[in-house]
Short mmCIF file of C-alpha atoms in Angstrom, two decimals:
data_model
loop_
_atom_site.label_atom_id
_atom_site.label_comp_id
_atom_site.label_asym_id
_atom_site.label_seq_id
_atom_site.Cartn_x
_atom_site.Cartn_y
_atom_site.Cartn_z
CA MET A 19 -8.21 -4.39 1.19
CA LEU A 20 -5.96 -1.67 2.57
CA SER A 21 -7.13 -1.85 6.15
CA GLY A 22 -5.93 -3.90 9.08
CA GLU A 23 -2.58 -4.59 10.67
CA LEU A 24 0.13 -7.01 9.56
CA ASP A 25 1.77 -9.36 12.07
CA LEU A 26 5.37 -8.17 11.58
CA GLU A 27 7.42 -9.96 13.23
CA ASP A 28 37.79 -17.45 10.57
CA ASN A 29 38.88 -17.79 6.90
CA PRO A 30 36.75 -15.13 5.34
CA THR A 31 36.15 -15.34 1.61
CA PRO A 32 37.44 -12.16 -0.09
CA ILE A 33 34.55 -10.02 -1.29
CA THR A 34 34.91 -7.61 -4.19
CA LEU A 35 32.51 -4.70 -3.80
CA SER A 36 31.54 -2.84 -6.96
CA GLN A 37 30.48 0.76 -7.35
CA ARG A 38 26.78 1.53 -7.31
CA PRO A 39 25.17 2.40 -10.63
CA LYS A 40 24.78 6.12 -11.22
CA SER A 41 21.49 7.70 -10.19
CA GLU A 42 18.94 7.93 -12.95
CA GLY A 43 18.70 11.59 -11.98
CA HIS A 44 14.98 11.77 -11.30
CA ALA A 45 13.91 14.06 -8.46
CA TYR A 46 10.39 14.78 -7.42
CA ASN A 47 10.71 21.42 -1.72
CA ARG A 48 7.29 21.13 -0.57
CA PHE A 49 4.47 22.24 -2.79
CA SER A 50 1.58 23.70 -0.82
CA PRO A 51 0.08 23.43 2.64
CA LYS A 52 -2.91 21.60 1.17
CA ARG A 53 -2.93 18.24 -0.50
CA THR A 54 -5.13 18.14 -3.59
CA THR A 55 -7.69 15.36 -3.48
CA SER A 56 -9.89 16.38 -6.38
CA PHE A 57 -8.65 16.98 -9.90
CA MET A 58 -12.01 17.40 -11.66
CA GLY A 59 -14.71 19.99 -12.33
CA SER A 60 -13.92 23.69 -12.74
CA SER A 61 -10.87 23.48 -10.50
CA PRO A 62 -7.59 24.69 -12.06
CA PHE A 63 -6.11 21.42 -10.88
CA GLY A 64 -5.93 18.66 -13.44
CA LYS A 65 -5.17 21.08 -16.28
CA ALA A 66 -1.90 21.12 -18.25
CA GLU A 67 -1.91 24.92 -18.56
CA SER A 68 -1.57 25.17 -14.76
CA TYR A 69 2.05 23.99 -14.99
CA GLN A 70 5.07 25.19 -16.93
CA LYS A 71 7.50 22.48 -17.96
CA LEU A 72 11.18 23.32 -17.36
CA GLU A 73 14.25 21.12 -17.80
CA GLN A 74 14.27 17.34 -17.89
CA LEU A 75 15.39 15.67 -14.67
CA GLY A 76 15.50 12.03 -15.67
CA GLU A 77 14.00 9.25 -17.71
CA GLY A 78 12.74 5.84 -16.64
CA SER A 79 11.33 2.79 -18.37
CA TYR A 80 7.87 4.24 -18.88
CA ALA A 81 8.05 7.92 -17.85
CA THR A 82 10.09 11.11 -18.19
CA VAL A 83 10.42 13.47 -15.23
CA PHE A 84 10.65 17.24 -15.69
CA LYS A 85 11.17 20.10 -13.31
CA GLY A 86 8.12 22.34 -13.48
CA LEU A 87 6.53 25.49 -12.13
CA SER A 88 3.00 25.70 -10.82
CA SER A 89 1.07 28.79 -11.93
CA LEU A 90 -1.33 28.04 -9.07
CA THR A 91 1.19 28.32 -6.23
CA HIS A 92 4.29 29.66 -8.04
CA GLN A 93 6.32 26.85 -6.51
CA THR A 94 8.55 24.24 -8.11
CA VAL A 95 7.06 20.83 -8.84
CA ALA A 96 8.16 17.60 -10.49
CA LEU A 97 6.18 16.47 -13.54
CA LYS A 98 6.24 12.73 -14.24
CA GLU A 99 5.03 12.47 -17.82
CA ILE A 100 3.89 9.18 -19.34
CA GLN A 101 3.35 8.97 -23.09
CA LEU A 102 0.10 7.18 -23.91
CA LYS A 103 -0.44 4.87 -26.83
CA GLU A 104 -3.98 5.07 -28.15
CA GLU A 105 -4.35 1.33 -28.55
CA GLU A 106 -2.88 0.52 -25.12
CA GLY A 107 -4.05 3.30 -22.78
CA ALA A 108 -2.27 4.15 -19.53
CA PRO A 109 0.36 1.68 -18.29
CA PHE A 110 -0.90 -0.45 -15.44
CA THR A 111 2.12 0.55 -13.32
CA ALA A 112 1.06 4.22 -13.61
CA ILE A 113 -2.52 3.47 -12.61
CA ARG A 114 -1.31 1.46 -9.63
CA GLU A 115 1.12 4.19 -8.54
CA ALA A 116 -1.58 6.87 -8.71
CA SER A 117 -4.18 4.81 -6.85
CA LEU A 118 -1.76 4.05 -4.02
CA LEU A 119 -0.19 7.50 -3.66
CA LYS A 120 -3.51 9.37 -3.56
CA GLY A 121 -4.27 7.61 -0.28
CA LEU A 122 -0.89 8.05 1.39
CA LYS A 123 -0.14 11.10 3.57
CA HIS A 124 3.20 10.88 5.33
CA ALA A 125 6.27 13.08 5.74
CA ASN A 126 8.50 10.30 4.45
CA ILE A 127 6.48 9.52 1.32
CA VAL A 128 6.55 11.74 -1.75
CA THR A 129 3.30 13.68 -2.15
CA LEU A 130 1.21 13.42 -5.31
CA HIS A 131 -0.48 16.81 -5.80
CA ASP A 132 -2.24 16.55 -9.13
CA ILE A 133 -2.94 14.33 -12.13
CA ILE A 134 -3.25 15.65 -15.67
CA HIS A 135 -4.79 13.41 -18.30
CA THR A 136 -4.70 14.34 -21.98
CA LYS A 137 -5.10 12.29 -25.12
CA GLU A 138 -1.33 11.97 -25.52
CA THR A 139 0.00 11.96 -21.94
CA LEU A 140 -0.71 11.15 -18.33
CA THR A 141 1.22 13.48 -16.00
CA PHE A 142 1.65 13.13 -12.26
CA VAL A 143 2.48 16.35 -10.39
CA PHE A 144 4.68 15.61 -7.40
CA GLU A 145 6.30 17.75 -4.76
CA TYR A 146 9.78 18.66 -5.96
CA VAL A 147 12.67 17.22 -3.97
CA SER A 148 16.16 18.29 -4.95
CA SER A 149 18.07 15.01 -4.88
CA ASP A 150 17.97 11.31 -4.08
CA LEU A 151 20.06 8.99 -1.93
CA SER A 152 22.02 7.67 -4.90
CA GLN A 153 23.09 11.17 -5.89
CA TYR A 154 23.88 11.96 -2.23
CA LEU A 155 26.12 8.88 -2.04
CA GLU A 156 27.81 9.84 -5.30
CA LYS A 157 28.48 13.33 -3.93
CA HIS A 158 29.82 12.06 -0.58
CA THR A 159 31.91 9.02 -1.46
CA GLY A 160 33.42 6.56 0.99
CA GLY A 161 30.40 6.28 3.28
CA LEU A 162 28.29 8.82 5.13
CA ASN A 163 28.54 10.46 8.53
CA PRO A 164 27.27 7.75 10.94
CA PHE A 165 24.70 10.10 12.48
CA ASN A 166 23.34 11.01 9.05
CA VAL A 167 23.07 7.30 8.24
CA LYS A 168 20.95 6.95 11.37
CA LEU A 169 18.66 9.83 10.40
CA PHE A 170 18.17 8.54 6.85
CA LEU A 171 17.58 4.98 8.05
CA PHE A 172 15.04 6.04 10.69
CA GLN A 173 13.09 8.02 8.10
CA LEU A 174 13.14 5.09 5.67
CA LEU A 175 11.81 2.77 8.37
CA ARG A 176 9.20 5.35 9.36
CA GLY A 177 7.86 5.57 5.83
CA LEU A 178 7.85 1.80 5.41
CA ALA A 179 6.15 1.19 8.75
CA TYR A 180 3.38 3.51 7.55
CA ILE A 181 2.75 1.76 4.22
CA HIS A 182 3.17 -1.70 5.74
CA ARG A 183 0.46 -0.79 8.24
CA PHE A 184 -1.89 -0.58 5.26
CA ARG A 185 -0.55 -3.82 3.75
CA ILE A 186 1.26 -1.98 0.95
CA LEU A 187 4.60 -3.32 -0.26
CA HIS A 188 6.97 -0.95 -2.10
CA ARG A 189 8.80 -3.77 -3.91
CA ASP A 190 11.51 -1.59 -5.47
CA LEU A 191 13.64 -0.13 -2.68
CA LYS A 192 16.95 1.28 -3.90
CA PRO A 193 18.86 4.55 -3.33
CA GLN A 194 17.48 6.06 -6.57
CA ASN A 195 13.94 5.74 -5.20
CA LEU A 196 14.68 7.51 -1.90
CA LEU A 197 14.44 11.26 -2.38
CA ILE A 198 16.54 13.57 -0.19
CA SER A 199 15.58 17.21 0.42
CA ASP A 200 18.00 20.05 1.14
CA ILE A 201 17.54 19.63 4.91
CA GLY A 202 17.83 15.84 4.80
CA GLU A 203 14.21 14.70 4.66
CA LEU A 204 14.01 11.26 3.08
CA LYS A 205 10.93 10.36 1.05
CA LEU A 206 9.91 7.07 -0.49
CA ALA A 207 9.19 7.52 -4.20
CA ASP A 208 8.43 5.56 -7.35
CA PHE A 209 5.55 3.32 -6.37
CA GLY A 210 5.23 1.87 -9.86
CA LEU A 211 5.96 -1.64 -8.59
CA ALA A 212 4.18 -1.19 -5.26
CA ARG A 213 1.00 -3.06 -4.56
CA ALA A 214 -1.47 -3.79 -1.82
CA LYS A 215 -1.20 -7.27 -0.35
CA SER A 216 -4.59 -8.93 -0.22
CA VAL A 217 -5.90 -11.31 2.39
CA PRO A 218 -5.76 -14.26 2.22
CA SER A 219 -2.24 -14.36 0.78
CA ARG A 220 -1.84 -14.54 -2.96
CA THR A 221 1.21 -15.18 -5.10
CA TYR A 222 3.14 -12.38 -6.75
CA SER A 223 5.73 -12.02 -9.48
CA HIS A 224 9.28 -12.81 -8.38
CA GLU A 225 10.61 -10.29 -10.92
CA VAL A 226 10.50 -7.42 -8.45
CA VAL A 227 13.14 -5.28 -6.75
CA THR A 228 16.30 -4.12 -8.50
CA LEU A 229 18.75 -7.02 -8.47
CA TRP A 230 21.26 -5.70 -5.91
CA TYR A 231 18.46 -5.16 -3.38
CA ARG A 232 16.47 -8.32 -4.13
CA PRO A 233 16.20 -10.77 -1.20
CA PRO A 234 17.43 -14.36 -1.49
CA ASP A 235 13.96 -15.88 -1.09
CA VAL A 236 12.78 -13.96 -4.15
CA LEU A 237 15.95 -14.83 -6.08
CA LEU A 238 15.24 -18.47 -5.23
CA GLY A 239 11.84 -18.14 -6.88
CA SER A 240 9.48 -17.29 -4.02
CA THR A 241 6.25 -15.65 -5.15
CA ASN A 242 4.58 -15.65 -1.75
CA TYR A 243 6.11 -12.79 0.18
CA SER A 244 5.15 -9.98 2.50
CA THR A 245 6.70 -6.88 4.07
CA SER A 246 9.93 -8.84 4.63
CA LEU A 247 10.63 -8.23 0.93
CA ASP A 248 11.16 -4.52 1.59
CA MET A 249 13.13 -5.12 4.80
CA TRP A 250 15.94 -6.93 3.00
CA GLY A 251 16.33 -3.84 0.81
CA VAL A 252 16.52 -1.70 3.96
CA GLY A 253 19.44 -3.80 5.19
CA CYS A 254 21.25 -3.44 1.87
CA ILE A 255 20.73 0.34 1.81
CA PHE A 256 21.77 0.67 5.47
CA THR A 257 25.11 -1.06 4.92
CA GLU A 258 25.65 0.81 1.65
CA MET A 259 25.27 4.17 3.40
CA ILE A 260 27.92 3.09 5.92
CA SER A 261 30.49 1.75 3.43
CA GLY A 262 29.68 3.86 0.38
CA LEU A 263 29.52 0.70 -1.74
CA ALA A 264 26.72 -1.69 -2.60
CA THR A 265 26.89 -4.76 -0.36
CA PHE A 266 25.72 -7.33 -2.90
CA PRO A 267 26.51 -5.88 -6.37
CA GLY A 268 25.97 -9.08 -8.32
CA MET A 269 24.81 -9.86 -11.82
CA LYS A 270 21.89 -12.06 -12.81
CA ASP A 271 23.91 -15.27 -12.67
CA ASP A 272 25.88 -14.61 -9.49
CA GLN A 273 23.64 -12.50 -7.23
CA LEU A 274 22.76 -15.43 -5.00
CA ASP A 275 26.38 -16.57 -4.90
CA MET A 276 27.46 -13.11 -3.77
CA ILE A 277 24.92 -13.15 -0.93
CA PHE A 278 25.92 -16.67 0.11
CA ARG A 279 29.62 -15.68 0.18
CA VAL A 280 28.78 -13.22 2.95
CA LEU A 281 25.90 -14.83 4.84
CA GLY A 282 26.66 -18.48 4.15
CA THR A 283 24.99 -20.97 1.84
CA PRO A 284 21.60 -21.88 3.34
CA THR A 285 20.61 -25.47 4.00
CA GLU A 286 17.63 -27.09 5.72
CA ASP A 287 19.60 -26.87 8.98
CA THR A 288 19.88 -23.07 8.78
CA TRP A 289 16.69 -22.25 6.85
CA GLU A 290 13.89 -24.78 7.05
CA GLY A 291 12.13 -25.15 3.71
CA VAL A 292 14.83 -23.49 1.60
CA THR A 293 15.38 -26.59 -0.53
CA ARG A 294 11.76 -26.44 -1.72
CA TYR A 295 12.26 -23.12 -3.54
CA PRO A 296 12.18 -23.63 -7.32
CA ASN A 297 15.62 -22.12 -7.94
CA TYR A 298 17.44 -23.91 -5.12
CA ASP A 299 20.18 -26.11 -6.52
CA LEU A 300 23.29 -26.75 -4.45
CA LYS A 301 25.14 -27.85 -7.60
CA GLN A 302 24.98 -24.25 -8.82
CA PHE A 303 26.08 -22.65 -5.53
CA GLY A 304 29.37 -22.61 -3.71
CA LEU A 305 29.15 -23.99 -0.17
CA TYR A 306 30.22 -21.03 1.98
CA PRO A 307 30.31 -20.54 5.76
CA PRO A 308 28.72 -17.35 7.10
CA GLN A 309 30.98 -14.37 7.70
CA ASN A 310 30.79 -11.67 10.33
CA LEU A 311 29.43 -8.47 8.77
CA MET A 312 32.23 -6.53 10.48
CA THR A 313 34.72 -8.52 8.41
CA VAL A 314 32.98 -7.71 5.14
CA ILE A 315 32.11 -4.10 6.05
CA PRO A 316 34.88 -2.95 8.42
CA LYS A 317 33.37 0.53 8.92
CA ILE A 318 30.30 -0.96 10.56
CA SER A 319 32.39 -2.15 13.51
CA PHE A 320 33.01 1.47 14.56
CA ILE A 321 29.29 2.27 14.89
CA PRO A 322 27.70 0.95 18.09
CA LEU A 323 24.94 -1.62 17.46
CA ALA A 324 24.93 -1.02 13.68
CA ALA A 325 26.18 -4.52 12.87
CA HIS A 326 23.54 -6.09 15.11
CA LEU A 327 20.70 -4.17 13.46
CA ALA A 328 22.06 -4.88 9.97
CA SER A 329 22.25 -8.60 10.74
CA GLN A 330 18.61 -8.56 11.87
CA LEU A 331 17.57 -6.98 8.57
CA LEU A 332 19.81 -9.14 6.36
CA GLN A 333 18.30 -12.42 7.48
CA MET A 334 18.06 -14.82 4.55
CA ASN A 335 15.01 -16.52 6.02
CA PRO A 336 12.24 -13.91 5.46
CA HIS A 337 10.38 -14.97 8.60
CA ARG A 338 13.36 -13.90 10.73
CA ARG A 339 13.74 -10.44 9.21
CA LEU A 340 13.00 -7.53 11.52
CA SER A 341 9.86 -5.53 10.70
CA ALA A 342 10.06 -1.78 10.10
CA GLN A 343 8.14 -1.05 13.31
CA LYS A 344 10.44 -3.22 15.41
CA ALA A 345 13.58 -1.91 13.68
CA MET A 346 12.63 1.67 14.66
CA LYS A 347 12.72 0.56 18.31
CA HIS A 348 16.16 -1.06 18.02
CA GLU A 349 18.75 0.16 20.53
CA TYR A 350 20.81 1.53 17.62
CA PHE A 351 18.40 4.49 17.60
CA SER A 352 18.53 5.06 21.37
CA ASP A 353 20.48 8.32 21.04
CA LEU A 354 17.72 9.96 18.98
CA PRO A 355 15.24 12.18 20.87
CA HIS A 356 12.29 10.17 22.13
CA LEU A 357 9.97 12.65 20.41
CA VAL A 358 10.76 11.15 16.98
CA HIS A 359 8.60 8.17 17.96
CA GLU A 360 5.61 10.38 18.86
CA LEU A 361 5.34 12.59 15.79
CA PRO A 362 2.16 12.69 13.70
CA ASP A 363 2.51 10.93 10.34
CA ALA A 364 2.67 14.19 8.40
CA ALA A 365 5.38 15.75 10.63
CA SER A 366 9.04 15.63 9.64
CA ILE A 367 11.57 14.38 12.20
CA PHE A 368 13.37 17.70 11.63
CA THR A 369 10.53 19.46 13.47
CA VAL A 370 12.13 18.02 16.63
CA ASN A 371 14.21 20.80 18.18
CA GLY A 372 17.95 20.45 17.54
CA LEU A 373 17.71 17.49 15.15
CA LYS A 374 19.59 18.11 11.89
CA LEU A 375 22.05 16.55 9.48
CA LEU A 376 25.72 16.82 10.38
CA PRO A 377 28.43 17.76 7.85
CA GLU A 378 29.85 14.90 5.80
CA MET A 379 33.60 14.26 5.89
CA ASP A 380 34.26 15.89 2.52
CA GLU A 381 32.40 19.02 3.69
CA LEU A 382 34.50 19.16 6.85
CA LEU A 383 37.69 18.81 4.81
CA ASN A 384 36.62 21.66 2.55
CA GLU A 385 36.09 23.86 5.63
CA MET A 386 39.55 23.13 7.03
CA PRO A 387 42.02 26.03 6.92
CA LYS A 388 44.72 25.59 4.31
CA LYS A 389 48.01 24.38 5.75
CA PRO A 390 50.63 27.16 5.57
CA SER A 391 53.79 26.45 3.65
CA GLY A 392 57.01 25.77 5.57
CA ARG A 393 57.34 23.98 8.88
CA SER A 394 54.81 25.99 10.83
CA GLY A 395 51.84 23.85 9.79
CA ILE A 396 48.82 23.64 12.04
CA ARG A 397 47.64 20.19 13.02
CA THR A 398 43.85 19.91 12.97
CA THR A 399 41.85 17.07 14.47
CA LEU A 400 38.45 16.28 12.96
CA ARG A 401 35.70 14.54 14.81
CA VAL A 402 32.85 12.94 12.90
#
């Protein structure tokens, strides 16, 4: 079921952009040179006494994440602990996450090292990563260094292209689920909603993806979707990194309206078949013309080709959305070393000589010399 390839193929309305929600604080540096594939038998893996639980990092809907220490390798780990109810057993989301992650080996996907099963808990032992994209955005407000946006985006696409190759959909892309290491490695995490897409196509729940990153076809009630579901989220995260604000920060009743205010209200002329979606009702929507993304997100106009790539990702019609593999080849990435396209799956892009994150604006400001008092001030020009 996991094999085979997918065929991936002038009066602007004022937009009020809200702040992103705070990061949930969960964080999952590299654990060991070997990936554990067996947690049974006399091996010290799979045993609770092999790990020391430290402080709590965050709490989700069905799990609590702790910072931990491995007595096997003496390195820091992240312990995702799920409380089990005797009458219910392990949550299905946990079983699904474990089954998917055990088979994934990629530099841009969080590594699952061990699983500990006791009567009371099910604990996943992940590599520890110090932060996530939401926390990074909170730390560096007002939008990120354009080159860093490019590095984060390329890594996100790289990880998605890998899982999409195996017909796996993440289904919950958001900044909180993108871990960021100290050197800037981005790793896809939290595969609790992920699932393998079977062939032939089946229907899926439309209650997937955090609201701000949920595509219009799903909001309209589509339950027959593919990798395009994740690609809408990529577009939202891309533009959010540039502006520092969520692009479509709606609520349950106005999320579609917020999207339509920017991209225009879809009709059969612009999106064939849209009127057949169960939640399509023009009486409930405003009739808006499409806006230029550079009007809504002014900062994007200063980054060559960024608006074009974003518009290819934020296509309301899912069949027109760019795939991860094709997005990686977009001209927007032409100034990255060609070697980033030739790396083995398990190799980080930061193994390419000279490739590294650049300082963010707030970091550059902190490094500026203090202006002397009086009239003899020094004028300093910053380039980002």
